[in-house]
Amino acid sequence: MTAVRQITVSVNGQTFERAVDPRLALVDFLRDQLGLTGTHIGCEQGVCGACTVLVDGTSVLSCLMLAVQADGSEVSTVEGLASGLELHPLQEAFWEKQGLQCGFCTPGMLMRAKEILDHDPDPTSETVREAIAGNLCRCTGYQFIVESILDAAERIRVGSNA
Ligand code: FES
Ligand code: FES
């Protein structure tokens, strides 16, 4: 039997202390222990990007990271994007520009997009396409996703200059 480990993780600004199995994947910790089911599980092999979250501001595939590896870190998931009832500009742009169809890839895509815009507020479409290459979408053909991310970048730039 494996001994449980005590971890302390901040998720979307809220601190959680939990005893976890050292083999527990971060995505399972978020979904099963914290009830944050917005982060999706696709391949569980690091291929699809559906499980993308930010750990200390950097995107990670939470199916490949252990919950114990996030001990002491700040994790951001799709549930933390909106401010109350106010959607994040990325969510608004995906909604208005039809950056999703079935929505399965969307939480991971949004978190990856947030990382892109946090580092580059005015990316080119080529930059965006390259950056989301690890997030698979089987519905949209990617064009509307790229347009949504570029639109969100503009919304954020306009908002920060207002
Ligand atoms: Fe993690 Fe597919 S579920 S990369
Ligand atoms: Fe269906 Fe991307 S919207 S997988």
mmCIF file of N, CA and C in Angstrom, residues 123-131 146:
data_model
loop_
_atom_site.group_PDB
_atom_site.id
_atom_site.type_symbol
_atom_site.label_atom_id
_atom_site.label_comp_id
_atom_site.label_asym_id
_atom_site.label_seq_id
_atom_site.Cartn_x
_atom_site.Cartn_y
_atom_site.Cartn_z
ATOM 1 N N PRO A 123 -0.139 38.619 -30.754
ATOM 2 C CA PRO A 123 0.471 37.544 -31.551
ATOM 3 C C PRO A 123 -0.040 37.549 -32.994
ATOM 4 N N THR A 124 0.735 36.958 -33.881
ATOM 5 C CA THR A 124 0.278 36.751 -35.256
ATOM 6 C C THR A 124 -0.526 35.450 -35.304
ATOM 7 N N SER A 125 -1.253 35.262 -36.394
ATOM 8 C CA SER A 125 -2.013 34.017 -36.519
ATOM 9 C C SER A 125 -1.056 32.822 -36.587
ATOM 10 N N GLU A 126 0.134 33.030 -37.186
ATOM 11 C CA GLU A 126 1.108 31.932 -37.264
ATOM 12 C C GLU A 126 1.599 31.561 -35.862
ATOM 13 N N THR A 127 1.855 32.577 -35.055
ATOM 14 C CA THR A 127 2.290 32.319 -33.680
ATOM 15 C C THR A 127 1.242 31.522 -32.928
ATOM 16 N N VAL A 128 -0.017 31.931 -33.098
ATOM 17 C CA VAL A 128 -1.111 31.251 -32.392
ATOM 18 C C VAL A 128 -1.223 29.808 -32.870
ATOM 19 N N ARG A 129 -1.185 29.621 -34.186
ATOM 20 C CA ARG A 129 -1.309 28.253 -34.728
ATOM 21 C C ARG A 129 -0.201 27.349 -34.189
ATOM 22 N N GLU A 130 0.990 27.888 -34.152
ATOM 23 C CA GLU A 130 2.115 27.094 -33.658
ATOM 24 C C GLU A 130 1.921 26.773 -32.173
ATOM 25 N N ALA A 131 1.457 27.783 -31.429
ATOM 26 C CA ALA A 131 1.343 27.612 -29.981
ATOM 27 C C ALA A 131 0.249 26.620 -29.589
ATOM 28 N N VAL A 146 -8.326 30.172 -33.950
ATOM 29 C CA VAL A 146 -7.256 31.160 -34.131
ATOM 30 C C VAL A 146 -7.857 32.561 -34.158
#
